[in-house]
Amino acid sequence: MKGEIAVMGIVLCVLFAGCVQQPEDETIKIGALLPLTGEVMIWGENTKNGMELALEEINKEGINGKEIEIIYEDSQCSPSKTSTSIQKLISVDRVNVVIGEICSSATLAAAPIAESNQVVLISPGSAADSISEAGDFIFRNYPKNMQITESVIEVLDNLGRNRIAIMYVNNDYGISLKENAEKIFAGEIAIAEAHDQKATDFRTTLAKVKEQNVDAVFLATYYTDGALILKQAKELNLDVLFVGPDVFDDPEVVKIAGNAADGIIFSTVKPGAGPAFTEFSSKYKNKYNKEPGFLADFGFDALNVIAEAMRQGNFEGEEIKNFLYDLKDYPGASNTITFDSKGDVANSALVIKTIKNGEIVLYEAD
Amino acid sequence: MIEAYILHLLILICIYAILAMSLNLITGYAGMLNLGHAAFFAIGAYTSTLLVMAGFPFWFAFLAAAGMAALFGVLLSIPALRLRGDFLAIATLGFGEIIRSILLNWTELTRGPLGIPGIPKPELFGFEFGALHWYFVLAFAVTVATYFILRKILAGNFGIVLKAIRESEPVSESLGKNVKLVKIQAFALGACFAGLAGSLFAHYITFIDPSSFTLAETILILLMVTLGGMSSLKGSIAGAIILILLPEPLRFIGLPSAMVGQLRQIIYAGLLLALILKRPKGLFGEKWFKGIVSEG
């Protein structure tokens, strides 16, 4: 018994010792909630790389002579772990700004805690539409699903396709794209089929789609499953127009699908050719020796707009919140950022792209 | 400010202590390895959430969560009666996955993977448990009540019969004990308290989705039971305290940001291994007599 009590005593002591030790604030602390381990750690890693790159530049000059310090918490894309992590960031580290989470469910769990403590939460990667209503202090510089869907549907309308099929990944992301499409598409949705995020064989679903004789297929998927679908559709001689969201704006798609990727039309936010992105991209390559991965530019921008707020003397949650609502056309790497009244990026400059001969190019209607 | 963080941890400890105690009843006392416990947790959370969102008062939803979970406990116990050991573990594992799949795919009711955001804080007779310290009072009260109710039940005849069944079913049966009924009761009771914990969890986090109730969650609860010691309610509470608090100091070590996530996981796992190696029976574990009285 004594041994056990001693063990628990030590655990508690370490806990409180950690809490009590609070040096004078020589740095400006910013919290980060990212999935650094687990299934989607690659997104957390990419975002973190983007943030670290931004941090390096910001700290060269500093803000009022102080450096920014990012406190990373591994929230593992889990709602309950995220709630603990943000509670710790707010009450122990006393941050006024938290960047994160990537997963929509985790962001939604963190939102009420941020809101009630008047801490700004800015998500660089959550797309769920319900985040718009999560609170005044909740922002995101990632476009919400509705915007992407609208632009994809517009492409279909312009091409006069009025009988489509939807293949969607069965999670919040896929369902939200599918439901949006059902809401705004004027034509007929002949068939909507779900698949698991880890699925690799889509032949059965594709056979069903083929039977329906549709004009187009909307892929509400990620890039791996989406690319596999393109590849298997070609094998099944399913010759139909594929459209999709921004996830297809990734060279990996061509690597997986080969020439089957040709012809897909998708809507995406990356300006690609924009000067801010080119600059970011070359700095990123210098530092990490690889192309910026998915979300790296969003992490980079999220930290940069916060730093911008602080350079202009806004340090409290309330002040940063007001600054963000007033921000106009900030030239970010991912996008030109203006927040609307819900904290979403207003009219993200979306562009339509396609894949031609294995190259991602801007789409031009013939 | 720092109290908020500590209160948050205390609330989580309360919720998990209830879960661990309820699983201990099924696995520790009755000896039925249950790998689907998170399903009862989920059923409680969703029942309570959906009822409150539909306009029912919190106390009703809270009790309904317990009732609904207990009902599913009875349902699960029917096939479980014929199984024991590894087979029972697999059946309960399947049950957990079925419930998770239903929550994931019955989108009209549960919103599926989108989850349910904005769950209101509980309100009892006009008093809102919105502030952290009041929520802690509520969670603590439920935990204490759970502890005393379970202790009362388990100290009596019921507890003894449960342990007898754990050690040897044929012997218990030969002594005229209704093994089936007792097993059903054990499942229902364990599930019922897990349902209560689910309700507390949903109204505290204010967001639920099926990803919060996976097998990993069951394993965490089972780990609390094992670490604290089988068939010891105090042990389960200690297990919950340790497993909730153990990762926390690791946040303060100041690990290099390059590998902070991975390092924390490694240290956490190492500490756990050390604890289990030091006390294989768990902190407050009771000796099982299996092996002395052989199975039929």
XYZ file of C-alpha atoms in Angstrom:
662
model
C 0.000 0.000 0.000
C 2.676 2.487 0.980
C 4.411 1.922 -2.315
C 1.235 2.762 -4.221
C 0.609 5.915 -2.278
C 4.195 6.952 -2.890
C 3.821 6.378 -6.620
C 0.643 8.419 -6.752
C 2.262 11.074 -4.611
C 5.116 11.373 -7.068
C 2.733 11.598 -9.996
C 0.805 14.392 -8.290
C 3.982 16.209 -7.220
C 5.369 16.217 -10.747
C 2.029 17.480 -11.996
C 1.864 20.371 -9.596
C 5.557 21.162 -9.792
C 5.071 21.531 -13.515
C 2.158 23.833 -12.987
C 3.671 26.032 -10.337
C 6.877 26.736 -12.195
C 5.941 29.793 -14.212
C 8.772 32.048 -15.292
C 8.247 35.668 -16.204
C 6.743 35.932 -19.644
C 9.704 36.658 -21.830
C 8.034 35.250 -24.865
C 4.585 35.585 -26.330
C 2.949 32.198 -26.046
C 0.705 30.775 -28.709
C -0.943 27.385 -28.391
C -1.124 24.767 -31.117
C -3.454 21.763 -31.139
C -2.376 19.310 -33.797
C -2.573 15.576 -34.404
C 1.144 14.842 -33.961
C 0.627 11.111 -33.523
C -2.025 8.766 -34.840
C -3.633 8.187 -38.197
C -3.612 11.725 -39.530
C -0.281 12.776 -38.044
C 0.963 13.647 -41.533
C -1.450 16.609 -41.630
C -0.357 17.684 -38.175
C 3.263 17.381 -39.225
C 2.749 19.402 -42.420
C 0.894 22.136 -40.564
C 3.579 22.237 -37.907
C 6.305 22.543 -40.537
C 4.435 25.476 -42.069
C 4.077 27.115 -38.662
C 7.738 26.580 -37.787
C 8.741 28.218 -41.055
C 6.559 31.244 -40.286
C 7.891 31.328 -36.717
C 11.492 31.509 -37.892
C 10.789 34.604 -39.952
C 8.661 36.294 -37.314
C 11.265 35.790 -34.610
C 14.039 37.282 -36.744
C 12.541 40.678 -36.014
C 10.479 39.763 -32.994
C 7.370 41.542 -31.814
C 8.076 44.498 -29.524
C 11.401 42.865 -28.855
C 9.781 39.636 -27.761
C 9.833 36.305 -29.475
C 6.808 34.149 -30.162
C 6.859 30.708 -28.599
C 4.530 27.990 -29.834
C 3.400 25.392 -27.326
C 2.429 22.256 -29.205
C -0.100 19.862 -27.776
C -0.732 16.516 -29.409
C -4.514 16.382 -29.547
C -4.553 13.285 -31.767
C -7.654 14.324 -33.666
C -9.688 13.206 -30.627
C -12.444 15.414 -29.170
C -11.779 14.477 -25.534
C -7.974 14.780 -25.806
C -8.423 18.115 -27.553
C -10.610 19.429 -24.762
C -7.949 18.540 -22.186
C -5.186 20.035 -24.311
C -6.898 23.360 -24.905
C -7.920 23.589 -21.263
C -4.250 23.191 -20.355
C -3.086 25.731 -22.941
C -5.579 28.299 -21.716
C -5.366 27.859 -17.968
C -1.726 26.892 -17.495
C 0.116 28.552 -20.365
C -2.411 31.385 -20.480
C -2.341 31.686 -24.217
C -4.733 34.081 -25.896
C -4.577 32.372 -29.265
C -4.693 28.719 -30.210
C -4.036 27.414 -33.711
C -5.805 24.120 -34.423
C -7.242 21.498 -34.691
C -7.208 19.904 -38.131
C -10.010 17.398 -37.626
C -13.406 19.064 -37.548
C -14.677 16.986 -34.623
C -11.706 18.009 -32.501
C -12.117 21.675 -33.449
C -15.779 21.494 -32.482
C -14.838 20.077 -29.072
C -12.267 22.826 -28.489
C -14.536 25.647 -29.674
C -16.810 26.045 -26.613
C -13.791 26.150 -24.272
C -12.036 28.781 -26.390
C -15.229 30.790 -26.712
C -16.022 30.860 -22.993
C -12.450 31.905 -22.151
C -12.361 34.537 -24.900
C -9.439 32.849 -26.571
C -9.103 33.024 -30.350
C -9.140 29.596 -31.984
C -8.041 29.507 -35.598
C -8.223 26.206 -37.453
C -5.928 25.716 -40.422
C -7.663 22.595 -41.674
C -11.247 21.956 -40.536
C -13.852 22.033 -43.272
C -17.101 21.077 -41.502
C -19.812 23.648 -42.105
C -20.990 23.590 -38.467
C -17.768 25.325 -37.399
C -19.173 28.552 -38.867
C -21.677 28.609 -36.004
C -19.213 27.562 -33.306
C -18.675 31.058 -31.896
C -17.282 34.567 -32.366
C -13.765 33.633 -31.328
C -13.601 30.696 -33.705
C -11.914 31.305 -37.054
C -10.529 29.188 -39.830
C -8.408 30.030 -42.816
C -9.364 26.794 -44.530
C -12.352 27.039 -46.858
C -15.519 25.431 -45.616
C -16.987 22.579 -47.578
C -19.945 24.566 -48.845
C -17.745 26.922 -50.860
C -15.893 24.086 -52.523
C -19.127 22.224 -53.284
C -20.732 25.301 -54.791
C -17.867 25.802 -57.162
C -17.804 22.147 -58.209
C -21.549 22.186 -58.829
C -21.109 25.349 -60.881
C -18.695 23.488 -63.135
C -21.289 20.750 -63.620
C -23.997 23.300 -64.401
C -21.803 25.090 -66.913
C -21.117 21.837 -68.661
C -24.815 21.013 -68.682
C -24.479 17.804 -66.679
C -27.748 17.098 -64.919
C -27.579 13.456 -63.889
C -24.685 12.662 -61.597
C -23.421 10.052 -59.180
C -21.637 10.835 -55.907
C -18.988 8.655 -54.337
C -18.111 9.884 -50.873
C -15.883 8.870 -48.007
C -17.949 7.985 -44.950
C -16.776 10.606 -42.479
C -17.652 14.180 -41.601
C -15.744 15.504 -44.593
C -17.285 13.276 -47.247
C -20.798 13.424 -45.850
C -20.745 17.163 -45.583
C -19.674 17.511 -49.239
C -22.346 15.033 -50.298
C -25.112 16.731 -48.316
C -24.148 20.119 -49.691
C -24.270 18.756 -53.211
C -27.705 17.269 -52.573
C -28.869 20.650 -51.335
C -27.668 22.791 -54.203
C -27.520 20.556 -57.261
C -30.563 21.221 -59.421
C -30.234 18.076 -61.506
C -30.762 14.491 -60.491
C -28.422 12.568 -58.220
C -28.874 9.056 -59.513
C -26.825 7.299 -56.890
C -24.752 8.235 -53.838
C -22.434 5.558 -52.493
C -20.310 5.731 -49.339
C -17.010 4.013 -48.786
C -14.676 3.593 -45.859
C -11.746 5.986 -45.633
C -9.312 3.070 -45.870
C -11.091 1.267 -48.710
C -8.972 0.302 -51.698
C -11.369 -1.631 -53.928
C -14.131 0.403 -55.555
C -15.040 -1.888 -58.437
C -18.441 -2.875 -57.059
C -19.491 0.723 -56.543
C -18.105 1.728 -59.924
C -20.078 -1.077 -61.583
C -23.238 0.283 -59.969
C -22.378 3.778 -61.153
C -21.761 2.484 -64.659
C -25.220 0.901 -64.763
C -26.805 4.251 -63.965
C -25.393 5.876 -67.087
C -24.688 9.203 -65.421
C -23.195 12.359 -66.999
C -20.640 12.903 -64.270
C -19.316 11.508 -60.993
C -18.637 13.773 -58.015
C -15.803 12.352 -55.904
C -16.216 13.599 -52.334
C -13.057 11.790 -51.305
C -9.467 12.272 -50.209
C -6.683 12.024 -52.738
C -5.677 8.391 -52.140
C -9.123 6.831 -52.422
C -10.044 9.345 -55.122
C -7.004 8.439 -57.205
C -7.725 4.737 -56.801
C -11.280 5.315 -57.971
C -9.996 7.084 -61.103
C -7.629 4.217 -61.796
C -10.222 1.486 -61.324
C -12.823 3.402 -63.344
C -10.430 3.376 -66.275
C -9.901 -0.365 -65.839
C -13.657 -0.850 -65.957
C -13.922 1.322 -69.077
C -16.151 3.750 -67.228
C -15.689 6.745 -69.467
C -17.354 9.588 -67.633
C -16.456 13.045 -66.350
C -15.075 13.065 -62.802
C -15.207 16.187 -60.647
C -13.906 16.689 -57.131
C -12.782 18.971 -54.300
C -9.375 20.569 -53.671
C -7.736 17.366 -52.407
C -7.028 16.406 -56.016
C -4.656 19.348 -56.310
C -1.787 17.059 -55.374
C 0.874 15.485 -57.617
C 0.320 12.227 -55.700
C -2.942 11.762 -57.577
C -1.071 11.389 -60.853
C 1.473 9.110 -59.208
C -1.271 6.742 -58.026
C -3.709 6.952 -60.915
C -1.285 7.434 -63.817
C -2.962 8.535 -67.019
C -6.359 7.628 -65.546
C -6.143 10.939 -63.682
C -6.399 12.864 -66.925
C -9.602 14.781 -67.365
C -10.709 15.168 -63.739
C -11.902 18.694 -63.007
C -11.617 20.039 -59.486
C -12.007 23.240 -57.552
C -9.123 24.358 -55.403
C -7.864 27.250 -53.324
C -4.186 27.121 -54.001
C -3.283 30.077 -56.187
C -0.291 27.949 -57.155
C 1.147 30.682 -59.311
C 0.565 33.467 -56.751
C 3.718 35.290 -55.574
C 3.073 34.614 -51.879
C 2.783 30.908 -52.527
C 5.865 30.744 -54.726
C 7.891 32.510 -52.065
C 6.538 30.236 -49.352
C 7.131 27.174 -51.467
C 10.770 27.968 -52.158
C 11.482 28.794 -48.512
C 9.798 25.574 -47.502
C 11.919 23.574 -49.920
C 15.038 25.248 -48.575
C 14.214 24.383 -44.992
C 12.742 20.904 -45.325
C 14.126 19.714 -48.628
C 10.721 18.713 -49.964
C 7.604 20.174 -51.533
C 5.143 21.698 -49.057
C 2.609 19.018 -48.122
C -1.150 19.395 -47.764
C -2.048 22.102 -45.174
C 1.521 23.391 -44.701
C 0.573 26.708 -46.292
C -2.518 27.012 -44.091
C -0.461 26.543 -40.935
C 2.025 29.118 -42.239
C -0.760 31.651 -42.872
C -2.575 31.036 -39.593
C 0.505 31.931 -37.584
C 1.332 34.869 -39.845
C -2.048 36.591 -39.454
C -1.785 36.196 -35.680
C 1.721 37.692 -35.747
C 0.363 40.529 -37.883
C -2.289 41.203 -35.230
C 0.378 41.301 -32.538
C 2.685 43.593 -34.509
C -0.137 46.082 -34.477
C -0.423 45.830 -30.716
C -3.241 43.331 -30.309
C -2.389 40.750 -27.675
C -5.626 39.989 -25.807
C -8.112 37.500 -27.246
C -10.756 40.177 -27.698
C -8.330 42.503 -29.538
C -7.041 39.765 -31.817
C -10.597 38.718 -32.577
C -11.513 42.257 -33.616
C -8.347 42.577 -35.649
C -9.144 39.378 -37.547
C -12.685 40.521 -38.350
C -11.259 43.804 -39.679
C -8.481 42.166 -41.668
C -8.828 42.825 -45.387
C -7.121 40.954 -48.218
C -4.122 39.656 -46.313
C -1.815 38.121 -48.936
C -1.325 34.638 -47.546
C 0.423 31.698 -49.144
C -2.720 29.595 -49.213
C -5.140 32.327 -50.077
C -5.972 36.024 -49.897
C -7.465 36.208 -46.449
C -10.517 38.212 -45.423
C -12.664 36.776 -42.634
C -16.445 37.061 -42.895
C -18.800 37.596 -39.959
C -18.701 33.870 -39.122
C -14.911 33.704 -38.995
C -14.644 31.837 -42.285
C -12.453 32.982 -45.120
C -14.810 35.067 -47.218
C -15.005 34.125 -50.873
C -11.796 32.155 -51.022
C -10.409 32.736 -54.455
C -11.196 29.343 -55.863
C -9.841 28.266 -59.193
C -10.876 25.379 -61.361
C -8.105 23.043 -62.416
C -7.829 19.851 -64.351
C -5.220 17.210 -65.054
C -3.895 17.074 -68.609
C -1.245 14.582 -69.683
C -0.254 14.006 -66.086
C 0.099 17.721 -65.280
C -2.142 19.790 -63.034
C -3.219 22.799 -65.105
C -5.820 25.530 -64.946
C -9.081 24.436 -66.496
C -10.341 26.314 -69.515
C -13.825 25.641 -70.774
C -13.795 24.903 -74.462
C -6.876 30.187 -13.973
C -4.884 27.065 -13.293
C -7.824 25.721 -11.288
C -9.754 25.390 -14.537
C -7.225 22.899 -15.849
C -7.160 20.945 -12.605
C -10.955 20.958 -12.369
C -11.124 19.716 -15.931
C -8.848 16.796 -15.042
C -10.864 16.078 -11.909
C -14.081 15.954 -13.932
C -12.499 13.541 -16.395
C -11.254 11.445 -13.474
C -14.812 11.262 -12.101
C -16.245 10.189 -15.453
C -13.579 7.552 -15.992
C -13.768 6.349 -12.392
C -17.452 5.575 -12.941
C -16.598 3.777 -16.164
C -13.815 1.793 -14.546
C -15.973 0.803 -11.569
C -18.789 -0.317 -13.854
C -16.429 -2.374 -16.001
C -14.850 -3.795 -12.878
C -18.253 -5.144 -11.858
C -18.495 -7.092 -15.129
C -14.869 -8.045 -15.655
C -13.300 -7.930 -12.210
C -16.088 -9.351 -10.062
C -17.995 -11.513 -12.529
C -14.898 -12.471 -14.504
C -16.460 -11.730 -17.904
C -13.970 -9.990 -20.152
C -15.973 -7.199 -21.773
C -14.344 -5.487 -24.753
C -17.466 -3.571 -25.690
C -17.763 -1.317 -22.688
C -17.305 1.864 -24.721
C -20.580 0.971 -26.467
C -22.529 1.415 -23.210
C -20.669 4.685 -22.685
C -21.713 5.743 -26.201
C -25.319 4.664 -25.750
C -25.537 6.744 -22.569
C -23.947 9.736 -24.250
C -26.171 9.642 -27.336
C -29.387 8.860 -25.435
C -28.889 11.733 -23.059
C -27.827 14.150 -25.806
C -30.678 13.330 -28.152
C -33.280 13.554 -25.388
C -32.015 16.894 -24.090
C -31.779 18.265 -27.623
C -35.378 17.119 -28.147
C -36.432 19.241 -25.183
C -36.564 16.754 -22.336
C -35.213 17.881 -18.940
C -31.701 16.818 -17.986
C -32.668 14.595 -15.052
C -34.930 12.583 -17.311
C -32.288 12.247 -20.022
C -29.684 11.328 -17.409
C -31.819 8.486 -16.047
C -32.899 7.428 -19.527
C -29.232 7.162 -20.498
C -28.725 4.704 -17.656
C -31.917 2.834 -18.565
C -31.101 2.576 -22.256
C -27.560 1.390 -21.557
C -28.889 -1.192 -19.089
C -31.350 -2.415 -21.714
C -28.493 -2.963 -24.142
C -26.550 -4.623 -21.338
C -29.364 -7.169 -21.037
C -29.421 -7.618 -24.818
C -25.684 -8.265 -24.921
C -25.859 -10.650 -21.995
C -28.230 -13.000 -23.862
C -25.633 -14.269 -26.348
C -22.962 -13.748 -23.724
C -24.592 -16.319 -21.437
C -23.471 -19.105 -23.714
C -19.922 -17.864 -24.002
C -16.978 -17.484 -21.720
C -13.337 -16.535 -21.835
C -11.911 -15.587 -25.204
C -15.187 -16.215 -27.009
C -17.050 -13.844 -24.760
C -14.329 -11.249 -25.338
C -14.776 -11.562 -29.097
C -18.561 -11.350 -28.854
C -18.396 -8.177 -26.747
C -15.799 -6.741 -29.105
C -18.244 -7.336 -31.936
C -21.025 -5.706 -29.957
C -18.907 -2.600 -29.443
C -18.174 -2.372 -33.157
C -21.844 -2.892 -34.070
C -22.937 -0.030 -31.831
C -20.204 2.215 -33.234
C -21.222 1.325 -36.796
C -24.858 2.091 -36.036
C -23.929 5.465 -34.573
C -21.755 6.110 -37.620
C -24.323 5.124 -40.230
C -27.705 6.036 -38.760
C -27.118 9.600 -39.841
C -30.752 10.745 -39.566
C -30.627 10.177 -35.823
C -27.011 10.650 -34.822
C -25.668 12.866 -37.630
C -23.128 10.066 -38.117
C -19.507 11.127 -38.388
C -20.487 14.811 -38.298
C -21.130 14.415 -34.581
C -23.493 16.494 -32.474
C -22.097 19.908 -31.487
C -23.508 22.387 -28.993
C -24.883 19.963 -26.397
C -26.320 22.103 -23.595
C -24.853 22.005 -20.085
C -27.096 20.142 -17.641
C -29.790 22.010 -15.779
C -31.409 20.634 -12.653
C -34.474 22.349 -11.235
C -33.525 25.684 -12.735
C -29.877 25.492 -11.735
C -27.357 25.315 -14.543
C -24.139 23.365 -14.028
C -22.347 25.513 -16.576
C -19.363 26.635 -14.492
C -16.542 24.142 -14.188
C -16.685 23.898 -10.404
C -20.408 23.205 -10.422
C -19.947 20.564 -13.059
C -17.284 19.016 -10.897
C -19.697 18.975 -7.960
C -22.233 17.135 -10.120
C -19.711 14.631 -11.493
C -18.218 14.076 -8.054
C -21.638 13.469 -6.526
C -22.459 10.882 -9.187
C -19.091 9.202 -8.685
C -19.514 8.995 -4.916
C -23.044 7.684 -5.331
C -21.820 5.080 -7.818
C -19.089 4.005 -5.441
C -21.409 3.560 -2.470
C -24.184 1.895 -4.428
C -21.792 -0.575 -6.024
C -20.017 -1.196 -2.720
C -23.318 -1.918 -1.017
C -24.411 -4.272 -3.765
C -21.088 -6.048 -4.082
C -20.516 -6.458 -0.355
C -23.772 -8.391 -0.108
C -24.884 -11.738 -1.443
C -24.813 -10.558 -5.013
C -21.118 -9.803 -4.864
C -20.314 -13.163 -3.381
C -22.318 -15.009 -6.029
C -20.569 -12.985 -8.743
C -17.186 -14.005 -7.416
C -18.325 -17.607 -7.106
C -19.360 -17.564 -10.762
C -16.012 -16.076 -11.682
C -14.187 -18.869 -9.929
C -16.389 -21.719 -11.119
C -19.766 -21.704 -12.808
C -20.547 -25.404 -12.256
C -19.876 -25.134 -8.531
C -22.109 -22.060 -8.221
C -24.841 -23.801 -10.153
C -24.576 -26.906 -8.044
C -25.149 -24.719 -5.003
C -28.470 -23.652 -6.488
C -27.414 -20.222 -7.740
C -29.148 -18.890 -10.829
C -25.981 -18.220 -12.818
C -27.795 -16.891 -15.889
C -29.853 -14.383 -13.995
C -26.864 -13.135 -12.028
C -24.838 -12.690 -15.222
C -27.648 -10.716 -16.841
C -27.902 -8.554 -13.740
C -24.149 -7.956 -13.744
C -24.204 -6.796 -17.363
C -27.250 -4.612 -16.847
C -25.813 -2.985 -13.741
C -22.396 -2.376 -15.263
C -23.945 -0.975 -18.439
C -26.297 1.234 -16.458
C -23.466 3.076 -14.696
C -21.464 3.328 -17.922
C -24.550 5.012 -19.392
C -24.519 7.568 -16.586
C -20.860 8.273 -17.312
C -21.761 8.702 -20.985
C -24.335 11.312 -20.141
C -21.878 13.200 -17.922
C -19.259 13.062 -20.685
C -21.570 14.320 -23.442
C -22.838 17.295 -21.459
C -19.363 18.165 -20.316
C -17.467 18.024 -23.639
C -20.613 19.380 -25.389
C -19.647 17.534 -28.565
C -19.924 13.837 -29.336
C -19.183 11.771 -32.404
C -18.612 8.039 -32.874
C -14.827 8.471 -32.843
C -14.968 9.126 -29.091
C -16.231 5.615 -28.400
C -13.820 3.285 -30.132
C -12.100 0.129 -28.964
C -9.199 2.300 -27.787
C -11.581 3.831 -25.247
C -12.575 0.378 -23.948
C -8.919 -0.586 -23.675
C -8.195 2.570 -21.682
C -11.006 1.717 -19.246
C -9.869 -1.890 -19.043
C -6.359 -0.652 -18.341
C -7.699 1.418 -15.449
C -9.406 -1.665 -14.041
C -6.323 -3.839 -14.473
C -3.932 -1.246 -13.124
C -6.128 -0.501 -10.136
C -6.766 -4.150 -9.492
C -9.548 -6.538 -10.430
C -12.541 -6.627 -8.108
C -11.575 -3.560 -6.172
C -13.691 -0.435 -6.535
C -11.021 1.664 -4.854
C -8.537 0.235 -7.319
C -10.684 1.335 -10.236
C -10.805 4.876 -8.904
C -7.033 4.827 -8.397
C -6.606 3.450 -11.920
C -8.685 6.281 -13.346
C -6.727 8.877 -11.373
C -3.373 7.526 -12.524
C -4.234 7.041 -16.177
C -5.842 10.457 -16.518
C -3.015 12.242 -14.676
C -0.063 10.248 -16.003
C 0.128 11.966 -19.408
C -0.258 15.422 -17.882
C 3.172 16.028 -16.285
C 4.673 15.055 -19.637
C 3.236 18.268 -21.039
C 5.510 20.265 -18.761
C 8.845 18.608 -19.341
C 9.652 20.935 -22.206
C 10.441 18.336 -24.816
C 11.935 19.538 -28.096
C 9.105 20.586 -30.370
C 10.441 18.434 -33.190
C 9.189 15.215 -31.628
C 7.049 16.259 -28.727
C 4.076 14.057 -29.654
C 6.022 10.858 -30.174
C 8.253 11.297 -27.109
C 5.254 11.797 -24.840
C 3.721 8.587 -26.102
C 6.931 6.664 -25.504
C 7.368 7.980 -21.969
C 3.710 7.322 -21.195
C 3.975 3.737 -22.384
C 7.223 3.244 -20.454
C 5.678 4.497 -17.210
C 2.693 2.203 -17.688
C 4.917 -0.798 -18.299
C 6.887 -0.021 -15.174
C 3.716 0.215 -13.084
C 2.330 -3.072 -14.389
C 5.645 -4.869 -13.952
C 5.896 -3.623 -10.397
C 2.355 -4.688 -9.519
C 1.060 -7.331 -11.934
C -2.107 -7.799 -9.877
C -2.831 -4.107 -9.926
C -2.587 -1.672 -7.050
C -5.480 -2.979 -4.976
C -5.913 -6.300 -6.737
C -7.529 -9.298 -5.150
C -6.258 -12.787 -5.713
C -8.355 -14.930 -8.011
C -8.619 -18.529 -6.967
C -8.888 -19.916 -10.468
C -6.681 -22.930 -10.725
C -7.380 -24.002 -7.186
C -10.986 -24.872 -7.952
C -10.744 -26.326 -11.416
C -13.368 -25.759 -14.087
C -15.791 -28.734 -14.350
